[in-house]
Coordinates of C-alpha atoms and ligand atoms in Angstrom, one line a residue:
X1 CA 105.2 106.2 99.7
X2 CA 107.8 108.4 100.8
X3 CA 109.8 108.2 104.2
X4 CA 107.5 111.0 105.5
X5 CA 104.4 108.8 105.3
X6 CA 102.4 108.7 108.8
X7 CA 102.9 105.8 111.3
X8 CA 100.8 102.8 110.8
X9 CA 97.2 103.8 110.9
X10 CA 94.8 101.4 112.5
X11 CA 91.2 101.2 111.0
X12 CA 88.6 98.2 110.6
X13 CA 90.3 97.0 107.2
X14 CA 94.1 96.9 109.0
X15 CA 92.2 94.7 111.4
X16 CA 90.7 92.4 109.0
X17 CA 94.6 92.5 107.6
X18 CA 95.8 91.4 110.8
X19 CA 93.3 88.6 111.3
X20 CA 94.3 87.2 107.9
X21 CA 97.8 87.6 108.8
X22 CA 97.2 85.3 112.0
X23 CA 95.2 82.8 109.9
X24 CA 97.8 82.8 107.3
X25 CA 95.0 83.6 104.5
X26 CA 97.0 84.9 101.8
X27 CA 100.5 83.5 103.0
X28 CA 101.1 86.9 104.6
X29 CA 100.3 89.0 101.5
X30 CA 98.7 92.0 101.1
X31 CA 98.2 93.0 97.5
X32 CA 95.6 95.9 96.9
X33 CA 94.5 98.1 93.9
X34 CA 93.2 101.2 92.7
X35 CA 90.7 100.5 90.2
X36 CA 89.3 103.8 88.3
X37 CA 87.1 104.2 85.5
X38 CA 88.7 106.4 82.9
X39 CA 85.3 108.4 82.6
X40 CA 86.8 111.9 84.1
X41 CA 89.2 113.2 86.4
X42 CA 90.0 112.1 89.9
X43 CA 88.5 114.0 93.0
X44 CA 89.3 114.4 96.3
X45 CA 87.2 111.3 97.3
X46 CA 89.5 109.1 94.9
X47 CA 92.3 110.4 96.8
X48 CA 90.8 108.8 99.9
X49 CA 91.1 105.4 98.1
X50 CA 94.4 105.9 96.7
X51 CA 95.6 106.8 100.1
X52 CA 94.0 103.9 101.6
X53 CA 95.0 100.9 99.0
X54 CA 98.4 102.4 98.6
X55 CA 98.8 103.4 102.2
X56 CA 97.7 99.8 103.2
X57 CA 99.6 97.9 100.9
X58 CA 102.9 99.9 102.2
X59 CA 102.5 99.8 105.9
X60 CA 101.8 95.9 105.4
X61 CA 104.9 95.4 103.0
X62 CA 102.4 94.5 100.4
X63 CA 101.9 96.1 96.8
X64 CA 99.0 97.9 95.4
X65 CA 98.0 97.7 91.5
X66 CA 96.7 100.6 89.4
X67 CA 93.9 99.1 87.2
X68 CA 91.8 101.0 84.8
X69 CA 88.3 99.8 85.0
X70 CA 87.7 100.4 81.3
X71 CA 85.0 97.8 80.6
X72 CA 82.5 100.6 79.4
X73 CA 83.9 101.8 76.1
X74 CA 83.7 106.0 75.8
X75 CA 85.8 108.3 73.7
X76 CA 87.8 110.6 76.0
X77 CA 89.5 107.7 78.0
X78 CA 92.9 108.4 76.8
X79 CA 92.7 111.8 78.3
X80 CA 91.4 110.6 81.3
X81 CA 93.9 107.9 81.6
X82 CA 96.7 110.2 81.5
X83 CA 95.3 112.4 84.0
X84 CA 94.5 109.9 86.5
X85 CA 98.1 108.4 86.1
X86 CA 99.6 112.1 86.7
X87 CA 97.4 112.5 89.7
X88 CA 98.4 109.4 91.6
X89 CA 102.0 110.1 91.0
X90 CA 101.6 113.5 92.1
X91 CA 99.9 112.4 95.5
X92 CA 102.9 110.3 95.8
X93 CA 102.4 106.9 95.0
X94 CA 103.6 104.5 92.8
X95 CA 102.5 101.4 90.9
X96 CA 106.0 100.4 89.6
X97 CA 105.3 98.2 86.7
X98 CA 101.9 97.1 87.8
X99 CA 99.8 99.5 85.6
X100 CA 96.9 97.1 84.4
X101 CA 93.7 97.4 82.2
X102 CA 90.6 95.4 82.5
X103 CA 90.4 95.5 78.9
X104 CA 93.9 93.3 79.0
X105 CA 91.5 90.7 80.3
X106 CA 88.7 90.6 77.7
X107 CA 89.8 87.5 76.3
X108 CA 90.3 85.7 79.2
X109 CA 86.8 87.0 80.5
X110 CA 85.2 85.5 77.6
X111 CA 86.7 82.4 78.5
X112 CA 85.2 82.4 81.6
X113 CA 82.1 83.2 80.5
X114 CA 82.1 80.1 78.0
X115 CA 83.1 78.2 81.0
X116 CA 80.1 79.4 83.2
X117 CA 77.8 78.4 80.0
X118 CA 79.4 75.0 80.0
X119 CA 78.4 74.3 83.6
X120 CA 74.9 75.3 83.1
X121 CA 75.7 78.9 85.2
X122 CA 75.2 81.4 82.6
X123 CA 72.7 81.7 79.7
X124 CA 71.9 84.1 76.6
X125 CA 68.9 85.9 77.2
X126 CA 66.8 87.6 74.6
X127 CA 64.3 89.6 77.0
X128 CA 64.8 93.6 76.1
X129 CA 66.1 95.8 79.0
X130 CA 62.6 96.7 79.9
X131 CA 61.5 93.0 80.2
X132 CA 64.5 92.2 82.3
X133 CA 63.3 94.9 85.0
X134 CA 60.1 93.9 84.9
X135 CA 61.2 90.1 85.3
X136 CA 63.5 91.1 88.1
X137 CA 60.7 91.8 90.8
X138 CA 61.1 94.2 93.9
X139 CA 62.5 94.0 97.2
X140 CA 59.1 92.5 98.4
X141 CA 58.3 90.2 95.3
X142 CA 60.5 87.6 93.9
X143 CA 61.5 87.8 90.1
X144 CA 60.3 85.4 87.6
X145 CA 62.5 83.1 85.4
X146 CA 63.4 84.2 82.0
X147 CA 61.9 82.1 79.4
X148 CA 65.2 81.7 78.0
X149 CA 66.9 80.3 81.1
X150 CA 66.6 76.7 80.0
X151 CA 68.3 76.8 76.9
X152 CA 71.0 74.1 76.3
X153 CA 74.6 74.4 76.7
X154 CA 75.0 73.7 73.1
X155 CA 72.5 76.6 72.3
X156 CA 74.1 78.8 74.7
X157 CA 77.5 78.5 73.3
X158 CA 76.5 79.0 69.7
X159 CA 74.6 81.9 70.5
X160 CA 77.2 83.8 72.7
X161 CA 79.7 83.1 70.0
X162 CA 77.4 84.8 67.3
X163 CA 77.0 87.8 70.1
X164 CA 80.8 87.9 69.8
X165 CA 80.9 87.6 66.2
X166 CA 78.6 90.6 65.6
X167 CA 75.4 88.8 64.3
X168 CA 73.1 90.5 66.5
X169 CA 72.0 94.0 67.2
X170 CA 73.3 96.0 70.1
X171 CA 70.7 95.4 73.1
X172 CA 68.9 92.7 71.5
X173 CA 70.5 89.8 73.6
X174 CA 72.5 89.5 76.9
X175 CA 74.5 87.0 78.8
X176 CA 73.2 86.4 82.2
X177 CA 74.1 84.6 85.3
X178 CA 71.9 81.6 86.3
X179 CA 71.7 82.2 90.0
X180 CA 68.4 82.4 91.7
X181 CA 65.5 84.7 90.8
X182 CA 64.1 84.5 94.3
X183 CA 67.0 85.8 96.0
X184 CA 66.3 88.6 98.6
X185 CA 69.5 90.1 97.1
X186 CA 68.3 91.7 93.6
X187 CA 72.1 91.5 92.5
X188 CA 71.6 87.6 92.4
X189 CA 68.7 87.5 90.3
X190 CA 70.3 86.2 87.2
X191 CA 72.6 89.5 86.7
X192 CA 73.7 90.7 83.3
X193 CA 77.4 89.6 82.7
X194 CA 77.7 90.7 78.9
X195 CA 76.0 93.1 76.7
X196 CA 76.0 93.7 73.0
X197 CA 77.6 97.0 72.2
X198 CA 79.1 98.7 69.1
X199 CA 81.5 101.2 70.4
X200 CA 85.1 102.0 69.8
X201 CA 87.4 101.3 72.8
X202 CA 90.3 103.3 73.4
X203 CA 92.6 100.2 73.8
X204 CA 90.5 97.3 71.8
X205 CA 89.2 99.6 69.0
X206 CA 86.6 97.7 67.3
X207 CA 88.0 94.2 68.2
X208 CA 84.7 93.5 70.6
X209 CA 81.1 94.3 70.1
X210 CA 80.3 92.8 73.6
X211 CA 81.6 94.0 76.8
X212 CA 81.4 92.5 79.9
X213 CA 79.5 94.1 82.9
X214 CA 81.4 95.6 86.0
X215 CA 80.2 93.2 88.6
X216 CA 81.3 90.3 86.3
X217 CA 85.0 91.8 85.2
X218 CA 85.9 93.3 88.6
X219 CA 86.1 90.1 90.7
X220 CA 87.9 88.1 87.9
X221 CA 90.3 91.0 87.5
X222 CA 91.1 90.9 91.0
X223 CA 91.5 87.3 91.0
X224 CA 93.8 87.3 88.0
X225 CA 95.8 90.0 89.5
X226 CA 96.3 88.3 92.8
X227 CA 94.5 90.8 94.8
X228 CA 94.1 89.6 98.4
X229 CA 91.9 92.7 99.7
X230 CA 89.5 94.3 97.2
X231 CA 88.5 97.7 98.8
X232 CA 85.6 99.4 97.6
X233 CA 82.9 102.3 98.7
X234 CA 79.8 101.1 100.6
X235 CA 77.3 100.9 97.5
X236 CA 78.8 97.7 96.7
X237 CA 78.0 95.9 99.8
X238 CA 75.0 94.2 98.2
X239 CA 77.2 93.3 95.3
X240 CA 79.4 91.2 97.5
X241 CA 77.5 88.1 97.4
X242 CA 77.7 88.2 93.6
X243 CA 81.3 88.8 93.6
X244 CA 81.8 85.6 95.6
X245 CA 79.3 83.6 93.6
X246 CA 81.5 84.3 90.5
X247 CA 84.9 83.6 92.1
X248 CA 83.5 80.5 93.9
X249 CA 81.5 79.2 90.7
X250 CA 85.0 79.6 88.4
X251 CA 86.9 77.7 91.4
X252 CA 89.3 80.7 91.9
X253 CA 91.7 79.8 94.9
X254 CA 92.6 81.6 96.8
X255 CA 89.9 84.2 96.6
X256 CA 90.3 88.2 97.3
X257 CA 87.7 89.3 99.5
X258 CA 86.0 92.6 99.1
X259 CA 85.6 95.0 101.8
X260 CA 83.6 98.3 101.7
X261 CA 84.1 101.6 103.5
X262 CA 82.4 104.9 103.3
X263 CA 82.9 107.1 100.7
X264 CA 84.1 110.4 101.5
X265 CA 81.5 113.4 101.1
X266 CA 82.6 117.0 101.6
X267 CA 80.3 120.1 102.4
X268 CA 80.0 122.7 99.8
X269 CA 80.8 120.7 96.9
X270 CA 79.7 117.7 94.8
X271 CA 82.0 114.5 94.4
X272 CA 80.4 112.6 91.5
X273 CA 82.3 112.5 88.4
X274 CA 79.0 112.7 86.3
X275 CA 78.2 115.9 88.0
X276 CA 81.6 117.2 88.0
X277 CA 81.6 116.6 84.1
X278 CA 78.3 118.4 83.8
X279 CA 80.1 121.6 85.3
X280 CA 83.0 121.4 82.8
X281 CA 80.9 120.8 79.8
X282 CA 78.2 123.3 80.6
X283 CA 81.0 125.7 81.4
X284 CA 80.1 126.6 85.1
X285 CA 84.0 126.2 85.8
X286 CA 87.0 126.7 83.4
X287 CA 87.5 122.9 83.2
X288 CA 88.5 119.9 85.1
X289 CA 91.2 121.7 86.8
X290 CA 89.6 125.0 87.5
X291 CA 90.7 126.0 90.9
X292 CA 87.3 125.6 92.7
X293 CA 86.6 122.1 91.6
X294 CA 87.4 119.1 94.2
X295 CA 89.1 117.6 91.6
X296 CA 93.1 116.5 92.2
X297 CA 93.9 118.6 89.2
X298 CA 91.7 121.6 90.5
X299 CA 93.3 121.3 94.0
X300 CA 96.7 121.0 92.5
X301 CA 96.2 124.1 90.5
X302 CA 94.7 126.1 93.3
X303 CA 98.0 125.3 95.3
X304 CA 97.2 122.3 97.6
X305 CA 99.9 120.0 98.4
X306 CA 100.2 116.3 98.3
X307 CA 101.0 116.1 101.8
X308 CA 98.2 118.3 102.9
X309 CA 95.7 116.2 101.2
X310 CA 97.4 112.8 102.2
X311 CA 97.1 114.5 105.7
X312 CA 93.6 115.1 105.2
X313 CA 92.8 111.5 104.3
X314 CA 94.7 110.2 107.3
X315 CA 92.8 112.5 109.6
X316 CA 89.3 111.5 108.1
X317 CA 89.8 108.0 108.9
X318 CA 88.0 105.0 107.3
X319 CA 84.6 104.2 108.5
X320 CA 81.7 101.8 107.8
X321 CA 79.2 104.1 107.9
X322 CA 78.7 107.5 105.4
X323 CA 79.2 110.9 106.8
X324 CA 79.9 114.4 105.4
X325 CA 83.3 115.9 106.3
X326 CA 83.6 119.6 106.6
X327 CA 85.6 121.3 104.0
X328 CA 87.1 123.5 106.7
X329 CA 89.2 120.3 107.5
X330 CA 90.9 120.3 104.2
X331 CA 91.5 123.9 104.5
X332 CA 93.2 123.5 108.0
X333 CA 95.4 120.8 106.7
X334 CA 96.8 123.0 103.8
X335 CA 97.3 125.6 106.1
X336 CA 99.1 123.2 108.6
X337 CA 101.3 122.3 105.7
X338 CA 102.1 125.9 104.3
X339 CA 102.4 127.5 107.7
X340 CA 106.0 126.6 108.1
X341 CA 107.0 126.0 104.2
X342 CA 105.7 128.7 102.7
X343 CA 107.7 132.3 102.4
X344 CA 106.0 135.5 103.8
X345 CA 105.4 138.2 101.2
X346 CA 103.5 141.4 101.1
X347 CA 100.8 142.0 98.1
X348 CA 98.2 144.4 98.3
X349 CA 95.0 143.0 96.6
X350 CA 93.2 146.5 96.1
X351 CA 96.0 149.4 96.3
X352 CA 95.6 152.5 97.9
X353 CA 98.2 155.4 97.5
X354 CA 99.9 156.4 100.8
X355 CA 102.3 159.7 100.2
X356 CA 104.8 160.1 103.4
X357 CA 104.9 164.0 103.0
X358 CA 108.1 164.0 105.2
X359 CA 110.1 161.4 103.5
X360 CA 112.9 162.7 101.0
X361 CA 111.7 162.5 97.6
X362 CA 113.6 160.3 95.4
X363 CA 115.1 158.5 98.4
X364 CA 114.8 154.6 98.7
X365 CA 116.2 152.5 101.9
X366 CA 116.0 149.0 102.4
X367 CA 114.3 147.3 105.6
X368 CA 114.8 143.9 106.5
X369 CA 112.0 141.4 106.4
X370 CA 111.9 137.7 108.0
X371 CA 110.8 135.2 105.3
X372 CA 109.1 133.1 107.8
X373 CA 108.7 133.6 111.6
X374 CA 107.7 130.2 112.1
X375 CA 110.9 128.9 110.2
X376 CA 114.1 131.3 111.0
X377 CA 116.1 128.9 108.7
X378 CA 114.2 130.6 105.8
X379 CA 116.0 133.6 106.5
X380 CA 115.4 137.4 105.6
X381 CA 115.3 139.5 102.6
X382 CA 115.4 143.3 102.2
X383 CA 112.4 145.3 100.8
X384 CA 112.6 148.7 99.5
X385 CA 110.7 151.6 101.3
X386 CA 110.1 154.9 99.9
X387 CA 108.1 158.1 100.0
X388 CA 105.2 156.7 97.9
X389 CA 103.5 153.2 98.8
X390 CA 100.3 151.3 98.6
X391 CA 98.6 149.9 101.2
X392 CA 94.9 147.8 101.3
X393 CA 91.8 150.0 100.4
X394 CA 90.2 148.6 103.3
X395 CA 92.9 149.4 105.9
X396 CA 91.9 152.9 105.4
X397 CA 88.7 154.6 106.5
X398 CA 88.0 158.1 106.8
X399 CA 85.3 157.9 109.1
X400 CA 86.1 154.9 111.1
X401 CA 83.7 152.9 113.1
X402 CA 84.5 152.0 116.9
X403 CA 87.6 149.5 117.2
X404 CA 88.8 150.3 113.9
X405 CA 92.8 150.0 114.7
X406 CA 93.8 150.5 111.0
X407 CA 94.7 153.8 109.3
X408 CA 92.2 156.7 109.4
X409 CA 92.9 160.8 109.9
X410 CA 95.0 161.6 113.0
X411 CA 95.7 157.9 114.0
X412 CA 99.0 155.8 113.8
X413 CA 99.7 152.5 112.4
X414 CA 102.9 150.5 112.0
X415 CA 104.0 149.4 108.6
X416 CA 105.5 146.0 109.0
X417 CA 109.1 145.9 109.0
X418 CA 109.3 149.5 108.6
X419 CA 108.3 152.5 110.4
X420 CA 105.3 154.1 112.4
X421 CA 103.2 156.5 110.3
X422 CA 100.4 159.0 111.0
X423 CA 97.7 160.0 108.8
X424 CA 97.6 163.7 108.2
X425 CA 95.0 164.2 105.0
X426 CA 93.4 162.5 102.2
X427 CA 93.2 163.7 98.6
X428 CA 89.8 163.2 96.7
X429 CA 88.7 163.1 93.2
X430 CA 86.7 166.3 92.8
X431 CA 84.4 164.8 90.8
X432 CA 83.5 161.4 92.4
X433 CA 84.6 162.1 96.2
X434 CA 86.7 158.8 95.6
X435 CA 90.0 158.9 97.9
X436 CA 92.8 159.1 95.8
X437 CA 95.7 159.4 98.1
X438 CA 96.3 159.2 101.8
X439 CA 98.8 161.7 102.9
X440 CA 100.8 160.6 106.2
X441 CA 104.2 161.7 108.0
X442 CA 106.4 158.7 109.1
X443 CA 108.3 158.9 112.3
X444 CA 112.1 158.5 111.5
X445 CA 112.7 157.3 114.9
X446 CA 110.6 154.2 114.8
X447 CA 112.3 152.2 112.1
X448 CA 111.8 148.3 112.6
X449 CA 114.4 147.1 115.1
X450 CA 115.1 150.3 116.9
X451 CA 114.5 151.1 120.5
X452 CA 111.4 153.4 119.4
X453 CA 109.7 150.9 117.3
X454 CA 108.4 149.3 120.3
X455 CA 106.3 152.3 120.9
X456 CA 102.7 151.1 121.2
X457 CA 100.2 151.3 118.3
X458 CA 97.1 149.1 117.6
X459 CA 97.5 148.2 113.9
X460 CA 100.1 146.6 111.7
X461 CA 99.6 147.0 108.0
X462 CA 101.5 145.6 105.1
X463 CA 102.6 147.6 102.1
X464 CA 104.7 147.8 99.0
X465 CA 106.8 150.7 97.7
X466 CA 105.0 152.1 94.6
X467 CA 108.2 152.5 92.5
X468 CA 108.8 148.9 93.2
X469 CA 105.6 147.0 92.9
X470 CA 104.9 144.3 90.4
X471 CA 101.4 144.1 89.0
X472 CA 99.6 141.0 89.3
X473 CA 96.3 139.4 88.8
X474 CA 94.7 137.6 92.1
X475 CA 92.1 135.2 91.9
X476 CA 90.0 134.7 95.2
X477 CA 87.6 131.9 95.8
X478 CA 85.0 130.8 97.6
X479 CA 82.9 127.5 97.9
X480 CA 81.5 126.2 94.7
X481 CA 78.1 125.7 96.2
X482 CA 76.0 128.0 98.7
X483 CA 74.9 125.2 100.9
X484 CA 76.6 122.7 102.8
X485 CA 74.8 119.9 101.5
X486 CA 74.1 119.4 97.7
X487 CA 72.2 116.3 98.1
X488 CA 69.3 116.4 95.3
X489 CA 66.7 116.1 97.7
X490 CA 67.6 119.0 99.8
X491 CA 68.2 120.9 96.9
X492 CA 64.8 120.3 95.6
X493 CA 63.3 121.2 99.1
X494 CA 65.2 124.4 99.1
X495 CA 64.8 125.6 95.8
X496 CA 61.8 123.7 94.2
X497 CA 64.6 122.8 91.3
X498 CA 66.0 119.3 90.9
X499 CA 69.6 120.1 89.8
X500 CA 72.3 120.5 92.1
X501 CA 73.5 123.3 89.8
X502 CA 70.6 125.5 91.4
X503 CA 73.1 125.8 94.1
X504 CA 76.1 127.2 92.5
X505 CA 77.4 130.0 94.1
X506 CA 77.7 132.8 91.4
X507 CA 80.2 134.4 93.3
X508 CA 82.8 131.9 93.8
X509 CA 85.2 133.4 92.0
X510 CA 86.5 136.9 92.2
X511 CA 89.2 138.3 89.9
X512 CA 91.4 141.5 91.2
X513 CA 93.2 142.8 88.4
X514 CA 94.9 145.8 89.7
X515 CA 96.5 143.6 92.4
X516 CA 100.3 144.4 93.2
X517 CA 103.0 142.1 94.8
X518 CA 106.3 143.0 96.2
X519 CA 109.6 143.1 94.1
X520 CA 111.0 139.7 94.9
X521 CA 108.2 138.0 93.3
X522 CA 109.4 139.1 90.0
X523 CA 109.5 135.8 87.7
X524 CA 107.8 134.0 90.6
X525 CA 107.7 130.0 89.3
X526 CA 104.3 128.8 88.4
X527 CA 102.9 126.4 91.1
X528 CA 104.9 128.2 93.9
X529 CA 103.4 128.8 97.2
X530 CA 103.6 132.0 99.5
X531 CA 101.7 133.4 102.5
X532 CA 100.4 136.9 101.5
X533 CA 100.7 138.9 105.1
X534 CA 97.3 139.2 106.5
X535 CA 95.5 137.8 103.1
X536 CA 96.3 134.2 103.1
X537 CA 98.0 131.5 101.3
X538 CA 98.3 131.8 97.5
X539 CA 99.9 129.8 94.7
X540 CA 101.3 131.2 91.6
X541 CA 98.6 129.9 88.8
X542 CA 100.2 127.5 86.4
X543 CA 98.1 127.8 83.4
X544 CA 97.5 131.7 83.2
X545 CA 100.8 133.0 84.3
X546 CA 102.9 134.3 81.6
X547 CA 106.4 136.2 81.3
X548 CA 104.4 139.6 81.2
X549 CA 101.5 138.6 83.8
X550 CA 101.5 137.1 87.1
X551 CA 98.5 135.5 88.2
X552 CA 97.8 134.2 91.9
X553 CA 95.3 131.8 93.2
X554 CA 94.4 132.1 96.8
X555 CA 94.3 128.6 98.4
X556 CA 92.6 129.9 101.5
X557 CA 92.4 132.8 103.9
X558 CA 94.6 132.9 107.0
X559 CA 91.3 132.5 109.2
X560 CA 91.1 128.8 110.6
X561 CA 87.3 128.1 110.6
X562 CA 88.3 124.5 111.4
X563 CA 90.4 125.5 114.4
X564 CA 87.5 127.7 115.6
X565 CA 85.2 124.5 115.3
X566 CA 87.4 122.4 117.4
X567 CA 87.7 125.2 120.1
X568 CA 84.2 125.6 120.5
X569 CA 83.4 121.8 120.6
X570 CA 86.2 121.6 123.2
X571 CA 84.7 124.4 125.4
X572 CA 81.1 122.8 124.8
Ligands
ATP1 P1 82.1 108.5 91.1 O1 80.8 108.2 91.6 O2 82.7 110.0 91.5 O3 82.1 108.7 89.4 P2 83.1 106.2 90.9 O4 83.0 105.1 92.1 O5 82.4 105.8 89.8 O6 83.0 107.6 91.4 P3 85.7 104.9 90.1 O7 86.4 105.5 89.1 O8 84.9 103.9 89.7 O9 84.7 106.6 90.4 O10 86.3 104.8 91.3 C1 87.7 104.4 91.7 C2 87.7 104.0 93.4 O11 87.6 105.1 94.0 C3 86.7 102.9 93.5 O12 87.3 102.1 94.3 C4 85.8 104.0 94.4 O13 85.0 103.1 95.2 C5 86.9 105.0 95.0 N1 86.0 106.3 95.2 C6 85.0 106.8 94.1 N2 84.6 108.2 94.7 C7 85.3 107.9 96.2 C8 84.6 108.8 97.3 N3 84.0 109.9 97.3 N4 85.2 108.5 98.4 C9 86.2 107.3 98.4 N5 86.4 106.6 97.6 C10 85.9 106.8 96.4
MG2 MG1 82.4 103.8 89.1

């Protein structure tokens, strides 16, 4: 973690670690791991887990491994592995030389399974998946013993070896732990440890036709790596007795301990990789890195900084009960970060031409503009000013409503960093009546910085000299989902549709193809972030920007709804 990482965060997991230090449980060691399954791109929920695992290691002088939980073979894994590594690094974390794959342990996992068979703690079962479910019982009824649970050790060893050798069809047999079919915990009712599956694995290729189950592979992988605190999300709480059973039965010492925390859920979005993959595959978004996606790659492309994401993860904290975080908090974090860092520039999203009828034709002067009023060290730049300018279409209104402080016939406004102007007429398209130009006079005495510039006018507009404007495509985003919650039950209640996709916001992307930006943005570097005055924070798109064409993504508008929510709560 970088030097700028926040001070020690306290949470219930840190408290457990403090206790462990006191009791010398792991000889003062803290060793965590982040264990993604390479079946999709990482999302902001994973960022929470990454910050927690790498963060706890760092603040306790420990280490954190990156381990791919690749026990479930699937074909795109290589692409996913590479994206996950890039995302973890981009977030600012480093696993040094501790990059592992659960598949590295296949041979050892197999040997441990043989050991379980030898001590009578595992057996080969010929029940079908359906029968295994039926025999398992329910929360209120105990399960029934498999008719195969009393096979001899010799027979089990022979059958398991032949499972590995490929003698049996996929799904025809499994290896199960022999624990307790009457346990109140369903996970302890002789859980499956190995299944037969002929699938090519991204690392071991066709070497194996049996694959270990997550619940079996995970504790052993942790133990083999010397993990002390195995942090996972709450849905694994009921699996913890199995985690412990496997490590105790195999006599690991010391044993890592599993600790569960609440997973991150965000309003207006979905967080499961399965659902995100569906959005990508069915082309509801342009890809995993679509700037509307809650993936790390989507947030990065949108313009989020690693600092803002880490700050967000710090602020949401770590708890033991599930809750949903308002996406406005994430947006607040990027505003806070960029407020100080992002240069201010002028961009006009929907241009309307203004002609200053008393300004000399052909004259160009330069006015001074500060690059960031919050951070004077960022200096100033000069902007060309001339007779023809562009302002925002909605900064002009021919018949203004009450309290419209922008430009309208007979009214004055200030042009930021330049002059006060007054509207003296409009030019319309004869056929359509559409306003083509607004005619104004400028007051030469009111140049910014001069004494007369202090004169009171209500509105200040951003603008760009027409001859110096650079065309740009500007993309505005809204939430990917209309409703706050995307939980399936609620979707069903609201739409009589069972798919979360019924709640997709069909207006989540607006492409403004006739935008313009000030000349200083010529050749702006993809990935660079700016504040467009009055319009929000924007980032040069890293995918679609070319030498000929600038494309900007709006990261967030300026209006901070999170700050508003906080103020309201403070008043209440
Ligand atoms: P998903 O349900 O989105 O597919 P997953 O849990 O299957 O997620 P993994 O690749 O197995 O994804 O997750 C790697 C690690 O990230 C796990 O330790 C998991 O607990 C954690 N994680 C996943 N989703 C979240 C989340 N929303 N909030 C916090 N941690 C998460
Ligand atoms: Mg998973």
